[in-house]
Short mmCIF file of C-alpha atoms in Angstrom, two decimals:
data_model
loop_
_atom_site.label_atom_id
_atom_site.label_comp_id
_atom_site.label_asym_id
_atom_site.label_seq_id
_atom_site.Cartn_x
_atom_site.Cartn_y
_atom_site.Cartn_z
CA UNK A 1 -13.34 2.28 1.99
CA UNK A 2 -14.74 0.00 5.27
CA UNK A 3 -17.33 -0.75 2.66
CA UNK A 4 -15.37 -1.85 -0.67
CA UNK A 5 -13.36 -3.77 2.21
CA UNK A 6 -16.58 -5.74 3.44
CA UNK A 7 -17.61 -6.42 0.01
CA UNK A 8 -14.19 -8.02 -1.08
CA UNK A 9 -14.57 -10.20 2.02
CA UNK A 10 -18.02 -11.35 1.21
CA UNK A 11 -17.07 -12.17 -2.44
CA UNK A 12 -14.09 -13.52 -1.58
CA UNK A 13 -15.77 -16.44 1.13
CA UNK A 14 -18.46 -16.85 -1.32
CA UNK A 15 -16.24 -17.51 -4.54
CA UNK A 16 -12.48 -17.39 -3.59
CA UNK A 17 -11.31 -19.36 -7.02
CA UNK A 18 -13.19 -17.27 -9.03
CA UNK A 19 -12.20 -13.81 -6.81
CA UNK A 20 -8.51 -14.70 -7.20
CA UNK A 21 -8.88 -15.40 -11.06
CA UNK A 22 -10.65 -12.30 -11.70
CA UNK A 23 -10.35 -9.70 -8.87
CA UNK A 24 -6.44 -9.97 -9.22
CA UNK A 25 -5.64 -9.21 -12.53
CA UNK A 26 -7.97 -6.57 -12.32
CA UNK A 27 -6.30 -4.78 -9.08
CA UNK A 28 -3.07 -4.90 -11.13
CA UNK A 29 -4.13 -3.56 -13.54
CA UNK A 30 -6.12 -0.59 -12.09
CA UNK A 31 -2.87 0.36 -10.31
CA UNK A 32 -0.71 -0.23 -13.43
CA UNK A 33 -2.79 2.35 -15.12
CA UNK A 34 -3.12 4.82 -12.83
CA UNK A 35 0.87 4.79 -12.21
CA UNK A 36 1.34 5.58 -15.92
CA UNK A 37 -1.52 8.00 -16.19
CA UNK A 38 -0.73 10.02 -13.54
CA UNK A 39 3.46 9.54 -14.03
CA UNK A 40 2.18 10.97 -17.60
CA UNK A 41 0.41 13.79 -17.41
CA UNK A 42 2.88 14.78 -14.30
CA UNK A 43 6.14 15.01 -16.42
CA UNK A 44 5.34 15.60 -19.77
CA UNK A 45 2.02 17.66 -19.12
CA UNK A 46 1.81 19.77 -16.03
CA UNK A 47 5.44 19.93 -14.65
CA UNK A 48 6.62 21.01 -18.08
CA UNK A 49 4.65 24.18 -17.38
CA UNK A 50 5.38 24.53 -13.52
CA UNK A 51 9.29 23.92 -13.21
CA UNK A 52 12.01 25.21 -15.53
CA UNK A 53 15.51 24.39 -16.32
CA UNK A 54 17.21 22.79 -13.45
CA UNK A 55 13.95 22.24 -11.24
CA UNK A 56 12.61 20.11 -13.84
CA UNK A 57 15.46 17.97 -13.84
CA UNK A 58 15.65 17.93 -10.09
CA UNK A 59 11.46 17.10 -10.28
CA UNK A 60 12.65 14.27 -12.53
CA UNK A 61 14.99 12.86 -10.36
CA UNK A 62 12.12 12.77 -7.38
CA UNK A 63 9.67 10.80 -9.50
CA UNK A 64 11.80 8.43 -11.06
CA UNK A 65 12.82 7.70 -7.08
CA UNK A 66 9.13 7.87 -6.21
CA UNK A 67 8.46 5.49 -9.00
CA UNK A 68 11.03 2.60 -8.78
CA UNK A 69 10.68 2.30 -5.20
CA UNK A 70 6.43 2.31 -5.91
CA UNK A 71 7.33 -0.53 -8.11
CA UNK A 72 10.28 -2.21 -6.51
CA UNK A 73 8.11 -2.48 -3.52
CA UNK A 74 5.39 -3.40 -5.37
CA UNK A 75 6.81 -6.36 -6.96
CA UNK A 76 9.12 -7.38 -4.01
CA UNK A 77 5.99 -7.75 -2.06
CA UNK A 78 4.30 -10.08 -4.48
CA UNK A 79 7.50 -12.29 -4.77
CA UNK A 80 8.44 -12.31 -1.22
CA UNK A 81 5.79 -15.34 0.44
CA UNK A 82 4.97 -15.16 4.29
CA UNK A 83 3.89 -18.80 4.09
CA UNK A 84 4.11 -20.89 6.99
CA UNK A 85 5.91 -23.21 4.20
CA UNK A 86 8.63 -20.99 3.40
CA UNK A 87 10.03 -22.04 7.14
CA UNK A 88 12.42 -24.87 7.75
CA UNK A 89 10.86 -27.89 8.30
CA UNK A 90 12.17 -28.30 11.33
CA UNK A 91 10.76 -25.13 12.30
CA UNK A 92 7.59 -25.60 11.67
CA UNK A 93 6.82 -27.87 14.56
CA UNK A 94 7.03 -26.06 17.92
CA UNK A 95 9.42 -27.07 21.09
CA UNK A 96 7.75 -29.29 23.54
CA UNK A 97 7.88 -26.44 26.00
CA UNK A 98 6.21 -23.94 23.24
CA UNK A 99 3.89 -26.58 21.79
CA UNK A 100 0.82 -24.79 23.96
CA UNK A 101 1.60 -21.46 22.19
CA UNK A 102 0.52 -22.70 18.98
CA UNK A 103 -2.22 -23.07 17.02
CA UNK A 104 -4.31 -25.92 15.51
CA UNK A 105 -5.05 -24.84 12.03
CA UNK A 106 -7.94 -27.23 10.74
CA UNK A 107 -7.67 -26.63 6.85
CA UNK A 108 -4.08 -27.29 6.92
CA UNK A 109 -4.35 -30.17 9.56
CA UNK A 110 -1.49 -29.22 11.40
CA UNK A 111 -0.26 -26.91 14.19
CA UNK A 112 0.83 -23.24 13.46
CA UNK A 113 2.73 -20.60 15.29
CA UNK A 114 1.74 -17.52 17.38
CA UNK A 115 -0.29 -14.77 15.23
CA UNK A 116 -0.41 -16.73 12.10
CA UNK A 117 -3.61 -17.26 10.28
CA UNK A 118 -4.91 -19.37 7.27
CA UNK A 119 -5.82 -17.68 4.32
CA UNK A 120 -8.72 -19.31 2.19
CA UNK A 121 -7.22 -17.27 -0.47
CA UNK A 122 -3.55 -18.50 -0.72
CA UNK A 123 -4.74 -21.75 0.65
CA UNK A 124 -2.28 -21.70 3.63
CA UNK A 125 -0.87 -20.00 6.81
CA UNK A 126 0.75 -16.71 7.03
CA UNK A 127 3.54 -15.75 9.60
CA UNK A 128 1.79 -12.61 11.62
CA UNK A 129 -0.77 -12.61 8.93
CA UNK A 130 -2.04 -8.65 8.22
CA UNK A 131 -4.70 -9.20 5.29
CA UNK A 132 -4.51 -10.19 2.08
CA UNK A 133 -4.29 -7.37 -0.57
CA UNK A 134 -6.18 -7.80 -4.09
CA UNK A 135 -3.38 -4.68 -5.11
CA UNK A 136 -0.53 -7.13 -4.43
CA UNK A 137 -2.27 -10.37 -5.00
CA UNK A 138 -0.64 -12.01 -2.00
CA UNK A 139 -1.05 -12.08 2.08
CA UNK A 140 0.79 -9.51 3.46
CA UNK A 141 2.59 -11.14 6.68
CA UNK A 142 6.10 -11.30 8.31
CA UNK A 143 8.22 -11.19 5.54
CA UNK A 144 7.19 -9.04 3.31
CA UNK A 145 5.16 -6.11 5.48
CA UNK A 146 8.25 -3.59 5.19
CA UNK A 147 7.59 -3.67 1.01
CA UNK A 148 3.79 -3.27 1.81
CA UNK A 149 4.43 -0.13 3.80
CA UNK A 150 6.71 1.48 1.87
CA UNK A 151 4.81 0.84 -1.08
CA UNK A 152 1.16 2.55 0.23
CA UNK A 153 3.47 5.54 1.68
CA UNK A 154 5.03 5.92 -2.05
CA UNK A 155 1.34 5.98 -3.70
CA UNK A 156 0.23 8.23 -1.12
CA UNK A 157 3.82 10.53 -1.47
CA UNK A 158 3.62 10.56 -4.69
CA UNK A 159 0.07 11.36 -5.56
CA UNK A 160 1.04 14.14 -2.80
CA UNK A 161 3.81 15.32 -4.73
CA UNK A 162 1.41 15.59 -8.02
CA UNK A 163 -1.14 17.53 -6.13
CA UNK A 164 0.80 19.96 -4.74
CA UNK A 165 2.48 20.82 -8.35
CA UNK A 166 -1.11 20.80 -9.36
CA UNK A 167 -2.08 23.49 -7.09
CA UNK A 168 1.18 25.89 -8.06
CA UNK A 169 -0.19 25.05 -11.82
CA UNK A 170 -3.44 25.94 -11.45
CA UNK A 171 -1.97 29.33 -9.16
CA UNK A 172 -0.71 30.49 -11.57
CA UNK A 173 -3.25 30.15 -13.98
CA UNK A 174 -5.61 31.70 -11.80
CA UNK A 175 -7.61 29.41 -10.29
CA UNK A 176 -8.48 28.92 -7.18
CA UNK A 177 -7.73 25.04 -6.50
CA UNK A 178 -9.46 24.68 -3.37
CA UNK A 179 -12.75 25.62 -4.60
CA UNK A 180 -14.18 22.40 -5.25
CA UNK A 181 -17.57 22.92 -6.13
CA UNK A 182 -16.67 25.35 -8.82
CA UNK A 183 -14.50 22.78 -10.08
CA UNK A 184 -17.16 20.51 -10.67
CA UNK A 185 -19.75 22.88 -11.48
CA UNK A 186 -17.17 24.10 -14.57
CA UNK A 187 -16.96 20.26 -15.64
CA UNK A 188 -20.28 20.17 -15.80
CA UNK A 189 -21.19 22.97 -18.21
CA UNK A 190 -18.35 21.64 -20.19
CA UNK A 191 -19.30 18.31 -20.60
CA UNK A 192 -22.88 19.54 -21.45
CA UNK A 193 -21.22 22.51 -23.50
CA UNK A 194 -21.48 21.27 -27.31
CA UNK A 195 -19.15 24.08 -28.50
CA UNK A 196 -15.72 23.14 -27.88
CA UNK A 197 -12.50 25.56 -28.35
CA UNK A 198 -9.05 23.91 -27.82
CA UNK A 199 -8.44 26.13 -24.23
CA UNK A 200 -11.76 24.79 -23.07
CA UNK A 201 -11.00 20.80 -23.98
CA UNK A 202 -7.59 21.62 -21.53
CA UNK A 203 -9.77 23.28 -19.23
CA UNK A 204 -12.06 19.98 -18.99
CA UNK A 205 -8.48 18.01 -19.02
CA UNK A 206 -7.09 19.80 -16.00
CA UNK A 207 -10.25 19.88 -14.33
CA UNK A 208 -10.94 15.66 -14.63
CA UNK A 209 -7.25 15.04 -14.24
CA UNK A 210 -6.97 17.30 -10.88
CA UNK A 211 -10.47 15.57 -9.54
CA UNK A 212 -8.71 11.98 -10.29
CA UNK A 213 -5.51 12.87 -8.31
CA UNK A 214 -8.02 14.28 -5.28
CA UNK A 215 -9.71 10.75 -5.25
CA UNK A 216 -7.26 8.48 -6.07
CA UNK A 217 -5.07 9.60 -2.60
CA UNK A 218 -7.92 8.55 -0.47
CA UNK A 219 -6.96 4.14 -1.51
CA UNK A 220 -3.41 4.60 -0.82
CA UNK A 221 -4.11 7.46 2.04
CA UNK A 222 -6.15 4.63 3.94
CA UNK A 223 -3.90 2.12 3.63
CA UNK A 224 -1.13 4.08 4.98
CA UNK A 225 -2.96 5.50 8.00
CA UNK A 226 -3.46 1.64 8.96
CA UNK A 227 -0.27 0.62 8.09
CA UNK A 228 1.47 3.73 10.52
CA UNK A 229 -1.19 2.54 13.40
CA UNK A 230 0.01 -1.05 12.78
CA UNK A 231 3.71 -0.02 13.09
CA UNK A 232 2.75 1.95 16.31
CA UNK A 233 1.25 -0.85 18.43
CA UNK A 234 2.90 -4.40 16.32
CA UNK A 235 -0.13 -5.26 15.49
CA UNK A 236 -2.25 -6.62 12.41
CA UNK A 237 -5.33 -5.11 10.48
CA UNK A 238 -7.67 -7.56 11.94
CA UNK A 239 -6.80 -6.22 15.80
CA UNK A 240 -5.56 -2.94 14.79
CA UNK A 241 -5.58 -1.34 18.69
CA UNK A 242 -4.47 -4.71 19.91
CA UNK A 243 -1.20 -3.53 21.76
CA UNK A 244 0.04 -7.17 23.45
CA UNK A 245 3.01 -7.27 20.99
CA UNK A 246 3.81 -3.88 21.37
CA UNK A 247 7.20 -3.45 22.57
CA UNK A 248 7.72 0.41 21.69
CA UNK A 249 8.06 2.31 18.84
CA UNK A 250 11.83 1.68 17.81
CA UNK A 251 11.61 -2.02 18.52
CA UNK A 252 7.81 -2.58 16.50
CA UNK A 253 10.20 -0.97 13.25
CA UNK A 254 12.70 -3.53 13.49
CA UNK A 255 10.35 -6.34 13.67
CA UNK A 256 8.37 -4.75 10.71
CA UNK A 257 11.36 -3.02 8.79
CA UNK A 258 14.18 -5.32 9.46
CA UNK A 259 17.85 -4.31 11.40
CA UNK A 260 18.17 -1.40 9.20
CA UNK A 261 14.74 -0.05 9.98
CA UNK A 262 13.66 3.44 8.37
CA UNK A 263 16.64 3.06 6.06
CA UNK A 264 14.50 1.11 4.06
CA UNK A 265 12.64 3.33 2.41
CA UNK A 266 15.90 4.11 0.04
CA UNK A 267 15.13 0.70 -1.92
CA UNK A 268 13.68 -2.21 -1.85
CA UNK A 269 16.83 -3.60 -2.56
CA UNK A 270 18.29 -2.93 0.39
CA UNK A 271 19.10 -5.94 2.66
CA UNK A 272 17.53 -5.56 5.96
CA UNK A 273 17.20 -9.24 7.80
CA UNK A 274 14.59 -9.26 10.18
CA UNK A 275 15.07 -10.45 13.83
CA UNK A 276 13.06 -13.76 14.12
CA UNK A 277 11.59 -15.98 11.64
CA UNK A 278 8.41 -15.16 12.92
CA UNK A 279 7.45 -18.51 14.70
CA UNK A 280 7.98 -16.47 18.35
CA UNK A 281 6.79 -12.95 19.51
CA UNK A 282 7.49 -11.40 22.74
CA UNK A 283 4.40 -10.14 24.09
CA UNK A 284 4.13 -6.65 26.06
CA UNK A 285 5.65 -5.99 29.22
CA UNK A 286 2.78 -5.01 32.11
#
């Protein structure tokens, strides 16, 4: 993952027109995909087979919650901007007696607040500036971290949620599901098989499909495990142990999640102003 990160960066300094233009589209469209593939074969494939009668209806009314808050937070995340620009103008010019807090940002040839950072991507500042994510096609900052969060802990929930009904499926089918290498051993001599019958083409199915779900945690996964560190300490993916703004667990949610804190992961539609408008942080207490 450190890796695939590294490599974005590089192609992204080298060519950030072309990155944007290209890179983008095809992040959205990864994750579109794999949303609908997996949301597929989940409740009209496997679950079919694994819950009955009034379980399947309750499973149903878990991943349609899974799913519109995966999307809500999705797309309230692209919409919402943590641009310096989306300030007042009169904030965004410090105090006289806060003027040697900020920042002198050279592309934008002007002065910026604490912990924001220009982005050669979106061409400007960001409030507390995270990263910018090719999954949301925007700088994740300030105002729209909470939808980030909640969005990389619905991927990873839900692709938990698929596994586990995976396993029970494959129970009681009589397979042993954490016995990888015979996994992939079996979709090997299938896929070199020439010969075959309908069981063996679901076989090969349930085999690729269950490999998929296995992998495709580990994106979401990562970005999770960051995001929970960053929520620990108030800090940013860039200085990820940096604990100066951390003023203690409760207090780092409300500056991330808004006043209502954890209740946000209901909806993304639920209103939950946050404290400052991001121009001044309180550092830690020694």
């Amino acid at each position: 993952m450190c890796y695939v990160n590294t490599f974005c960066q590089y192609c992204a300094k080298r060519c950030p027109n072309t990155f944007v233009k290209i890179i983008h589209p095809l992040s959205t469209i990864f994750v579109m995909a794999a949303i609908v593939f997996f949301f597929s074969v989940q409740m009209f494939y496997i679950a079919p087979q694994v819950y009955k009668d009034m379980a399947y209806k309750l499973y149903w009314i878990l991943a349609i919650f899974i799913m519109q808050n995966i999307l809500g937070n999705w797309l309230t995340c692209y919409r919402t901007s943590s641009s310096v620009q989306t300030l007042p103008k009169d904030c965004q010019k410090p105090v006289p007696e806060e003027e040697h807090l900020w920042r002198y940002c050279e592309p934008c040839k002007k002065l910026m607040p604490p912990r924001s950072w220009h982005c050669g991507l979106c061409k400007c500042c960001i409030l507390r500036r995270d990263h910018h994510c090719i999954f949301t096609a925007t700088c994740i900052g300030h105002n729209n971290q909470r939808y980030f969060f909640w969005f990389a802990f619905y991927l990873t929930f839900g692709l938990i949620v698929s596994f586990a009904t995976f396993c029970i499926h494959l129970a009681r089918n009589g397979c042993n599901m954490f016995m990888m290498p015979d996994l992939f051993s079996n979709l090997l001599l299938e896929l070199l098989c020439k010969n075959h019958d309908s069981t063996s083409n679901s076989s090969l199915f349930q085999t690729i499909t269950y490999s998929l779900n296995i992998f495709a945690f580990l994106i979401p996964g990562f970005m999770l495990t960051y995001q929970v560190q960053i929520l620990c300490l108030n800090s940013s993916y860039y200085q990820i142990f940096d604990d100066v703004y951390d003023l203690g667990f409760l207090k780092n949610c409300e500056l991330i999640m808004g006043q209502r804190g954890f209740w946000t992961f209901l909806s993304p539609l639920l209103k939950s102003p946050l404290p400052h408008d991001g121009t001044q942080w309180q550092m830690k207490q020694e």
